[in-house]
Amino acid sequence: AAAAAAASPPRRDFISVTLSPEEAVGAGGYNNSKAWRRRSCWRKWKQLSRLQRSVILFLFAFLAVCGVISYTSMAEPWKSLTDKSLDDQRTEPEIPGLKLANPAVLPAPQKADTNLGDDPALSPQKPPKPPHVRRGPSNLQIKAPRKDVRLKTRHDTSRVVEEPVQADKEEKTEKSIISWRGAVIEPDQSTEPPSSKIKEPEKPSSVEAEDQKEPVPINERQTAVIEAFRHAWKGYKDFAWGHDELKPLSKSYSEWFGLGLTLIDALDTMWILGLKEEFEEARKWVANDLVFDKNVDVNLFESTIRILGGLLSTYHLSGDSLFLEKAKDIGNRLMPAFKTPSKIPYSDVNIGRGTAHPPRWTSDSTVAEVTSIQLEFRELSRLTGDDKFQKAVDEVMKHVHTLSGKNDGLVPMFINTNSGQFTHLGVYTLGARADSYYEYLLKQWIQGGKKENELLEDYMRAIEGVKKHLLQRSQPKKLTFVGELAHGHFSAKMDHLVCFLPGTLALGAHNGLTADHMKLAEALIETCYQMYAQVETGLSPEIVHFNLHAQKGHKDVEIKPADRHNLLRPETVESLFYMYRFTGDKKYQDWGWEILQNFNKYTRVPTGGYTSINNVQNPSNPEPRDKMESFFLGETLKYMFLLFSDDIDLINLDKYVFNTEAHPLPIWVPA
Ligand code: DMJ
């Protein structure tokens, strides 16, 4: 220790001397040179004690660290501001060759080899921005789901609520999607394509039990629709409960698939109309009695649009996982239909045995049937994370896209399940067997976020084909109608089924397609209305023939005896709904109101239910057929109710796309 003490340097003491500038100047005269100032600072530094120097050095170091931290936190907002302004400067490119009223809503052009392979399932997207959160009456309110908070579902008995921290809460609100009639749809459930879905069972949508906002007032016409629905439901409940269709006159039922078709088709209508008691009762039947493990043949198309579509949309509206489970079950059971040499599905499937086959007399399928199951199967893939459903139906579209035998985008009515080729070439219609092919081209494009350009191209081409080959004007009123073409011969025949077209055209125009489509929609809906108005009962027949030449005492519309039945079909009311939504023109509501009154006058059965009729030309005896089709509840009354509503958020058409059986499914990337 002594050695160490001897070795240590002597302790130096410093005296701090402060020289004032005056003194400095006095000592050496005024000198402001840099060298002098450096020397004087250095001298001052040397005169400081070690402690003082350490304190100063520490302060400098501290300030430097603070400077670095504040620089990095300020740089981020600046960077995003710069990025944003760059984004703002980018312009939307146009799709070459397509005449579009609003190119800004369309996808960027893609290479020539772009095809259905670029479907959203194969190209993961970023989760979309949440849609506008609507403030409004509770039963229509769009609310923020809180993923991190376990919310009570409609059927929960206990509720566990954990409040998230504030910041987290705000973030969840940002990502909110849709709560509707009390149901909350989780963001990823309503907008993601299948590929980006995690491969685990879809969680049920949550429901917030307390909906405190005012309900949207129901107007008089909507009340009349509710009354009509209740009357129809009474007949079904009393005489056909759990069976496919009501026979209201004989107070019995008919079976088609034996799967409670009317009940399933009507589920989401009850939800939309706010018929909670009826809905709960029907739900119980689905939970306890709906069994798909049955040795029955079902038609692939009909069971997809009515059962799978009905279950999926009810799942979305109610958030009740029961409906998704049932949808998965039926979806899986329908898959054997795709096991054909061409992958064009067979028309019929035995859902118990897992076998499929074409109709007995042919190996053909109907074109509309194989191309109008896509919205449902694609959505099932998105919800389950299993892309097999989407792959099967996309393959069909891809194949049909490449087929020859089309006439300016118009397709024949049949396709062979062995060869995969169109058959019965040369006949083109927008009616039975082809109708919803056109409808689903547009709707799939919308469902997938307007990215699948081949669908849009086929749709645009087909509408040009309609204009070129099928449009004519009748006499005397010069009504624009869509006829048929058979081996080069035009026929002035138009099915009531074609009346889906004005609505579809209007939907396309709303989504940015050419305004010409809207003009055509306006002309065609007038024609569809006249198909009712020019008939004695004010109800349209199944098929009309238009007069191409004026004849004294003749109207535009002629009806053949075999075609004068009315099956309570929805197509005209469906199109009236779209037209009213997009134009706000009250005449469309008035036309729908007339139609509802005529249904009440000629098809209502006093003991419950409505019936198809055989003769729309005989008001004194319209000849009831004793059958209420499931689509009367699934579609006709639903579209009536929506038509009479002034609330665009009652199934917002920028968030939902209706399948061909009027079951709303979410648009994956809402506008
Ligand atoms: C419904 O099953 C569907 O609307 C289908 O697209 C056509 N036929 C009936 C209604 O008319």
Coordinates of C-alpha atoms in Angstrom, one line a residue, residues 225-622:
V225 CA -94.5 -6.6 -46.7
I226 CA -94.0 -7.8 -43.2
E227 CA -97.7 -8.6 -43.0
A228 CA -97.4 -10.5 -46.3
F229 CA -94.4 -12.4 -45.1
R230 CA -96.2 -13.3 -41.8
H231 CA -99.2 -14.5 -43.8
A232 CA -97.0 -16.7 -46.0
W233 CA -95.1 -18.0 -43.0
K234 CA -98.3 -18.9 -41.2
G235 CA -99.3 -21.2 -44.0
Y236 CA -95.8 -22.7 -44.1
K237 CA -95.7 -23.2 -40.4
D238 CA -99.2 -24.6 -40.1
F239 CA -99.1 -27.0 -43.0
A240 CA -95.5 -27.5 -44.3
W241 CA -93.1 -27.0 -41.4
G242 CA -89.7 -28.5 -42.1
H243 CA -90.7 -29.5 -45.6
D244 CA -89.6 -28.0 -48.9
E245 CA -92.6 -26.1 -50.2
L246 CA -96.1 -25.2 -49.0
K247 CA -99.2 -26.3 -50.9
P248 CA -101.5 -23.7 -49.5
L249 CA -104.7 -24.8 -51.0
S250 CA -104.5 -28.4 -50.1
K251 CA -102.9 -27.4 -46.8
S252 CA -100.0 -29.7 -47.3
Y253 CA -96.5 -29.7 -48.7
S254 CA -94.3 -30.9 -51.5
E255 CA -90.8 -32.3 -51.2
W256 CA -88.0 -31.6 -53.7
F257 CA -84.9 -32.4 -51.7
G258 CA -86.5 -32.9 -48.3
L259 CA -84.3 -30.3 -46.7
G260 CA -86.7 -27.6 -45.5
L261 CA -86.0 -25.5 -48.5
T262 CA -88.5 -22.7 -47.8
L263 CA -87.4 -22.4 -44.2
I264 CA -83.7 -22.1 -45.2
D265 CA -84.4 -19.7 -48.1
A266 CA -86.4 -17.5 -45.7
L267 CA -83.9 -17.2 -42.8
D268 CA -82.1 -14.0 -43.9
T269 CA -85.4 -12.5 -45.0
M270 CA -86.7 -12.8 -41.5
W271 CA -83.5 -11.3 -40.2
I272 CA -83.8 -8.3 -42.5
L273 CA -87.5 -7.8 -41.8
G274 CA -86.7 -8.0 -38.0
L275 CA -88.9 -11.0 -37.4
K276 CA -87.0 -12.2 -34.4
E277 CA -89.5 -14.7 -33.0
E278 CA -89.9 -16.4 -36.3
F279 CA -86.2 -16.4 -36.8
E280 CA -85.5 -18.0 -33.5
E281 CA -88.1 -20.7 -34.1
A282 CA -86.6 -21.5 -37.5
R283 CA -83.1 -21.5 -36.0
K284 CA -84.2 -24.2 -33.6
W285 CA -85.3 -26.3 -36.5
V286 CA -81.9 -25.8 -38.3
A287 CA -80.1 -26.8 -35.0
N288 CA -82.2 -29.8 -34.2
D289 CA -83.7 -31.1 -37.4
L290 CA -81.7 -30.1 -40.5
V291 CA -79.7 -33.2 -41.4
F292 CA -77.7 -33.5 -44.7
D293 CA -76.7 -37.1 -44.2
K294 CA -79.6 -38.3 -46.3
N295 CA -79.8 -40.6 -49.3
V296 CA -81.3 -37.9 -51.6
D297 CA -80.4 -36.5 -54.9
V298 CA -80.2 -32.7 -55.0
N299 CA -79.6 -30.4 -57.9
L300 CA -76.2 -28.8 -57.4
F301 CA -77.2 -25.3 -58.6
E302 CA -80.5 -25.1 -56.7
S303 CA -79.1 -26.4 -53.4
T304 CA -76.1 -24.1 -53.7
I305 CA -78.0 -20.9 -54.4
R306 CA -80.8 -21.6 -51.9
I307 CA -79.3 -23.7 -49.1
L308 CA -75.6 -22.9 -49.1
G309 CA -76.3 -19.3 -50.1
G310 CA -79.0 -19.0 -47.5
L311 CA -76.9 -20.4 -44.7
L312 CA -73.9 -18.3 -45.5
S313 CA -75.8 -15.0 -45.6
T314 CA -77.7 -15.9 -42.4
Y315 CA -74.3 -16.6 -40.8
H316 CA -73.1 -13.2 -41.9
L317 CA -76.1 -11.3 -40.7
S318 CA -76.6 -13.2 -37.4
G319 CA -73.0 -14.1 -36.5
D320 CA -74.3 -17.4 -35.4
S321 CA -71.8 -20.2 -36.1
L322 CA -74.5 -22.8 -36.4
F323 CA -75.2 -21.6 -39.9
L324 CA -71.5 -21.7 -40.9
E325 CA -71.2 -25.3 -39.6
K326 CA -74.3 -26.3 -41.7
A327 CA -72.9 -24.4 -44.7
K328 CA -69.6 -26.3 -44.5
D329 CA -71.5 -29.6 -44.2
I330 CA -73.6 -29.1 -47.3
G331 CA -70.7 -27.5 -49.2
N332 CA -68.5 -30.7 -48.6
R333 CA -71.4 -32.9 -49.6
L334 CA -71.8 -31.1 -52.9
M335 CA -68.2 -31.5 -53.9
P336 CA -68.5 -34.9 -55.6
A337 CA -70.4 -33.1 -58.4
F338 CA -67.0 -31.8 -59.7
K339 CA -65.6 -35.3 -60.2
T340 CA -66.2 -35.4 -64.0
P341 CA -63.8 -35.9 -66.9
S342 CA -64.0 -32.2 -67.8
K343 CA -64.4 -30.8 -64.2
I344 CA -67.6 -29.3 -65.4
P345 CA -69.9 -30.4 -62.6
Y346 CA -72.8 -32.9 -62.9
S347 CA -76.2 -31.5 -62.3
D348 CA -77.1 -33.8 -59.4
V349 CA -75.5 -35.1 -56.3
N350 CA -76.5 -37.6 -53.7
I351 CA -75.5 -35.8 -50.6
G352 CA -75.7 -38.9 -48.4
R353 CA -73.8 -41.3 -50.6
G354 CA -71.3 -38.8 -52.0
T355 CA -72.0 -39.7 -55.6
A356 CA -72.9 -37.4 -58.5
H357 CA -74.5 -37.9 -61.9
P358 CA -76.0 -36.0 -64.9
P359 CA -79.7 -36.1 -65.6
R360 CA -80.8 -39.6 -66.9
W361 CA -81.3 -38.5 -70.5
T362 CA -78.1 -36.6 -71.1
S363 CA -74.5 -36.0 -70.0
D364 CA -75.0 -32.3 -70.4
S365 CA -75.2 -29.7 -67.7
T366 CA -76.9 -26.3 -68.0
V367 CA -74.5 -23.4 -68.6
A368 CA -76.3 -21.1 -66.1
E369 CA -76.2 -23.8 -63.5
V370 CA -72.5 -24.6 -63.6
T371 CA -71.6 -20.9 -63.7
S372 CA -73.9 -19.7 -61.0
I373 CA -72.5 -21.4 -57.9
Q374 CA -69.3 -19.5 -57.7
L375 CA -70.2 -16.7 -55.3
E376 CA -71.2 -19.3 -52.7
F377 CA -68.3 -21.7 -53.0
R378 CA -65.8 -18.9 -53.1
E379 CA -67.2 -17.4 -50.0
L380 CA -67.2 -20.8 -48.3
S381 CA -63.4 -21.1 -49.1
R382 CA -62.8 -17.6 -47.6
L383 CA -64.6 -18.5 -44.4
T384 CA -63.1 -21.9 -43.9
G385 CA -59.7 -21.2 -45.2
D386 CA -60.0 -24.3 -47.4
D387 CA -59.5 -23.3 -51.0
K388 CA -60.8 -26.5 -52.5
F389 CA -64.3 -25.0 -52.9
Q390 CA -63.0 -22.0 -54.7
K391 CA -60.6 -23.9 -56.9
A392 CA -63.4 -26.2 -58.2
V393 CA -65.7 -23.3 -59.2
D394 CA -62.9 -21.1 -60.6
E395 CA -61.8 -23.9 -62.8
V396 CA -65.3 -23.9 -64.4
M397 CA -65.1 -20.2 -65.1
K398 CA -61.6 -20.4 -66.4
H399 CA -62.7 -23.2 -68.8
V400 CA -65.9 -21.5 -70.0
H401 CA -63.9 -18.3 -70.6
T402 CA -61.7 -20.2 -73.2
L403 CA -64.5 -22.1 -74.9
S404 CA -65.5 -21.5 -78.5
G405 CA -69.1 -21.5 -79.5
K406 CA -69.9 -18.1 -78.1
N407 CA -71.5 -15.4 -80.2
D408 CA -70.1 -12.0 -79.2
G409 CA -69.9 -13.1 -75.6
L410 CA -73.3 -14.8 -75.6
V411 CA -73.2 -18.5 -74.5
P412 CA -75.2 -21.5 -75.5
M413 CA -77.4 -23.1 -72.9
F414 CA -75.7 -26.5 -72.5
I415 CA -72.2 -27.8 -71.8
N416 CA -71.1 -31.4 -71.8
T417 CA -69.6 -32.9 -68.7
N418 CA -67.3 -35.3 -70.6
S419 CA -65.9 -33.2 -73.3
G420 CA -66.3 -29.8 -71.6
Q421 CA -67.6 -28.3 -74.8
F422 CA -70.8 -26.3 -75.4
T423 CA -73.6 -28.4 -77.0
H424 CA -76.8 -27.4 -78.9
L425 CA -74.9 -24.5 -80.4
G426 CA -76.6 -21.6 -82.0
V427 CA -79.3 -20.7 -79.5
Y428 CA -78.8 -17.6 -77.4
T429 CA -81.0 -16.3 -74.6
L430 CA -80.8 -14.2 -71.5
G431 CA -83.6 -16.4 -70.0
A432 CA -83.8 -19.9 -68.6
R433 CA -80.5 -21.9 -68.7
A434 CA -78.2 -19.0 -69.4
D435 CA -79.5 -16.0 -67.3
S436 CA -77.4 -16.1 -64.2
Y437 CA -74.1 -16.9 -66.1
Y438 CA -74.2 -13.2 -67.0
E439 CA -75.3 -12.1 -63.6
Y440 CA -72.4 -14.0 -61.9
L441 CA -69.7 -12.7 -64.2
L442 CA -70.4 -9.2 -62.8
K443 CA -71.1 -10.3 -59.3
Q444 CA -68.0 -12.4 -58.9
W445 CA -65.9 -9.5 -60.2
I446 CA -67.5 -7.3 -57.6
Q447 CA -67.2 -9.9 -54.8
G448 CA -63.5 -10.3 -55.4
G449 CA -62.8 -6.6 -55.3
K450 CA -62.9 -5.9 -59.0
K451 CA -59.6 -7.5 -59.7
E452 CA -60.5 -10.5 -61.9
N453 CA -60.4 -8.9 -65.3
E454 CA -61.5 -11.9 -67.3
L455 CA -64.8 -11.9 -65.6
L456 CA -65.3 -8.2 -66.4
E457 CA -64.2 -8.7 -70.0
D458 CA -66.6 -11.5 -70.5
Y459 CA -69.4 -9.5 -68.9
M460 CA -68.7 -6.4 -71.0
R461 CA -68.4 -8.5 -74.2
A462 CA -71.7 -10.3 -73.4
I463 CA -73.6 -7.1 -72.9
E464 CA -72.3 -5.9 -76.3
G465 CA -73.5 -9.2 -77.7
V466 CA -77.0 -8.6 -76.1
K467 CA -77.0 -5.1 -77.7
K468 CA -76.0 -6.5 -81.1
H469 CA -78.1 -9.6 -81.4
L470 CA -80.9 -9.6 -78.9
L471 CA -82.2 -6.0 -78.4
Q472 CA -85.3 -4.9 -80.2
R473 CA -88.2 -2.5 -79.8
S474 CA -91.8 -3.4 -79.6
Q475 CA -94.9 -1.7 -81.0
P476 CA -96.8 0.4 -80.3
K477 CA -95.0 1.6 -77.1
K478 CA -91.5 1.1 -78.4
L479 CA -90.5 -0.9 -75.4
T480 CA -86.9 -2.1 -75.5
F481 CA -86.8 -5.8 -74.9
V482 CA -84.3 -8.7 -75.0
G483 CA -85.4 -11.4 -77.4
E484 CA -83.7 -14.7 -78.4
L485 CA -81.6 -15.9 -81.3
A486 CA -82.0 -19.4 -82.7
H487 CA -79.6 -20.3 -85.6
G488 CA -79.7 -16.8 -86.9
H489 CA -83.4 -16.2 -86.4
F490 CA -84.6 -13.6 -84.0
S491 CA -87.5 -14.4 -81.8
A492 CA -89.4 -11.6 -79.9
K493 CA -89.8 -13.9 -76.9
M494 CA -88.7 -12.8 -73.5
D495 CA -88.9 -14.8 -70.2
H496 CA -89.8 -13.1 -67.0
L497 CA -86.4 -14.4 -65.8
V498 CA -84.7 -11.9 -68.1
C499 CA -85.9 -9.1 -65.8
F500 CA -82.9 -9.7 -63.6
L501 CA -81.0 -7.9 -66.3
P502 CA -81.9 -4.2 -65.6
G503 CA -80.8 -4.7 -61.9
T504 CA -77.5 -6.3 -62.9
L505 CA -76.8 -3.6 -65.5
A506 CA -77.5 -0.9 -62.9
L507 CA -75.2 -2.6 -60.4
G508 CA -72.5 -2.6 -63.0
A509 CA -73.0 1.1 -63.8
H510 CA -72.9 1.8 -60.0
N511 CA -69.5 0.0 -59.9
G512 CA -68.0 2.2 -62.6
L513 CA -69.0 0.6 -65.9
T514 CA -70.3 2.6 -68.7
A515 CA -73.3 4.9 -68.2
D516 CA -74.8 3.3 -71.3
H517 CA -75.6 0.3 -69.2
M518 CA -77.6 2.4 -66.9
K519 CA -79.6 3.8 -69.8
L520 CA -80.3 0.3 -71.0
A521 CA -81.3 -0.7 -67.5
E522 CA -83.8 2.2 -67.4
A523 CA -85.3 1.1 -70.7
L524 CA -85.5 -2.6 -69.7
I525 CA -87.1 -2.0 -66.3
E526 CA -89.9 -0.1 -68.0
T527 CA -90.4 -3.1 -70.2
C528 CA -90.5 -5.5 -67.3
Y529 CA -93.0 -3.3 -65.5
Q530 CA -95.2 -3.2 -68.7
M531 CA -95.1 -7.0 -68.6
Y532 CA -97.2 -6.6 -65.4
A533 CA -99.1 -3.5 -66.3
Q534 CA -100.4 -4.6 -69.7
V535 CA -101.9 -7.8 -68.2
E536 CA -105.4 -8.2 -66.8
T537 CA -104.4 -9.2 -63.3
G538 CA -101.4 -6.8 -63.2
L539 CA -99.1 -9.8 -62.8
S540 CA -96.6 -10.9 -65.4
P541 CA -96.8 -14.2 -67.2
E542 CA -93.8 -16.5 -67.3
I543 CA -93.0 -15.7 -70.9
V544 CA -94.2 -12.9 -73.2
H545 CA -93.9 -12.3 -76.9
F546 CA -93.5 -8.7 -78.1
N547 CA -95.2 -7.3 -81.1
L548 CA -92.7 -6.0 -83.6
H549 CA -95.3 -4.4 -85.8
A550 CA -98.2 -2.2 -84.7
Q551 CA -101.6 -3.8 -85.1
K552 CA -104.9 -2.2 -84.2
G553 CA -106.2 -3.2 -80.8
H554 CA -102.9 -5.0 -79.9
K555 CA -100.7 -4.1 -77.0
D556 CA -96.9 -4.6 -77.0
V557 CA -97.2 -7.8 -75.0
E558 CA -98.7 -11.0 -76.3
I559 CA -99.1 -14.1 -74.1
K560 CA -99.4 -17.7 -75.3
P561 CA -101.8 -20.0 -73.4
A562 CA -98.8 -22.2 -72.3
D563 CA -97.0 -19.2 -70.8
R564 CA -99.6 -17.4 -68.8
H565 CA -98.7 -18.7 -65.4
N566 CA -97.0 -16.7 -62.7
L567 CA -94.8 -18.5 -60.1
L568 CA -94.4 -15.5 -57.7
R569 CA -91.0 -14.9 -59.3
P570 CA -88.8 -12.0 -58.0
E571 CA -86.8 -10.7 -61.0
T572 CA -88.8 -7.5 -61.7
V573 CA -89.0 -6.6 -58.1
E574 CA -85.3 -7.3 -57.7
S575 CA -84.5 -4.9 -60.6
L576 CA -86.9 -2.3 -59.2
F577 CA -84.9 -2.4 -55.9
Y578 CA -81.6 -1.8 -57.7
M579 CA -83.1 1.0 -59.8
Y580 CA -84.5 2.7 -56.8
R581 CA -81.3 2.4 -54.8
F582 CA -79.3 4.0 -57.6
T583 CA -81.6 6.6 -58.9
G584 CA -83.9 7.5 -56.0
D585 CA -86.8 7.7 -58.5
K586 CA -90.0 7.0 -56.5
K587 CA -91.7 5.6 -59.5
Y588 CA -89.9 2.4 -59.0
Q589 CA -91.3 2.1 -55.5
D590 CA -94.7 2.8 -56.8
W591 CA -94.4 0.1 -59.5
G592 CA -93.3 -2.4 -56.8
W593 CA -96.2 -1.4 -54.6
E594 CA -98.7 -2.1 -57.5
I595 CA -97.2 -5.5 -57.9
L596 CA -97.4 -6.3 -54.2
Q597 CA -101.1 -5.4 -54.2
N598 CA -101.7 -7.6 -57.2
F599 CA -100.0 -10.5 -55.5
N600 CA -102.3 -9.9 -52.5
K601 CA -105.3 -9.7 -54.7
Y602 CA -104.8 -12.8 -56.9
T603 CA -102.4 -15.1 -55.1
R604 CA -103.0 -14.8 -51.4
V605 CA -104.7 -17.9 -49.8
P606 CA -106.9 -16.9 -46.9
T607 CA -105.8 -19.8 -44.7
G608 CA -102.2 -18.9 -45.0
G609 CA -99.6 -18.7 -47.8
Y610 CA -99.5 -17.5 -51.4
T611 CA -99.9 -19.6 -54.5
S612 CA -98.6 -19.6 -58.0
I613 CA -101.3 -19.1 -60.5
N614 CA -102.0 -20.6 -64.0
N615 CA -103.7 -17.7 -65.7
V616 CA -102.6 -14.1 -65.2
Q617 CA -105.2 -13.1 -67.9
N618 CA -108.2 -14.1 -65.9
P619 CA -108.8 -11.9 -62.9
S620 CA -112.0 -13.7 -62.0
N621 CA -110.3 -17.1 -62.0
P622 CA -106.5 -16.9 -62.0

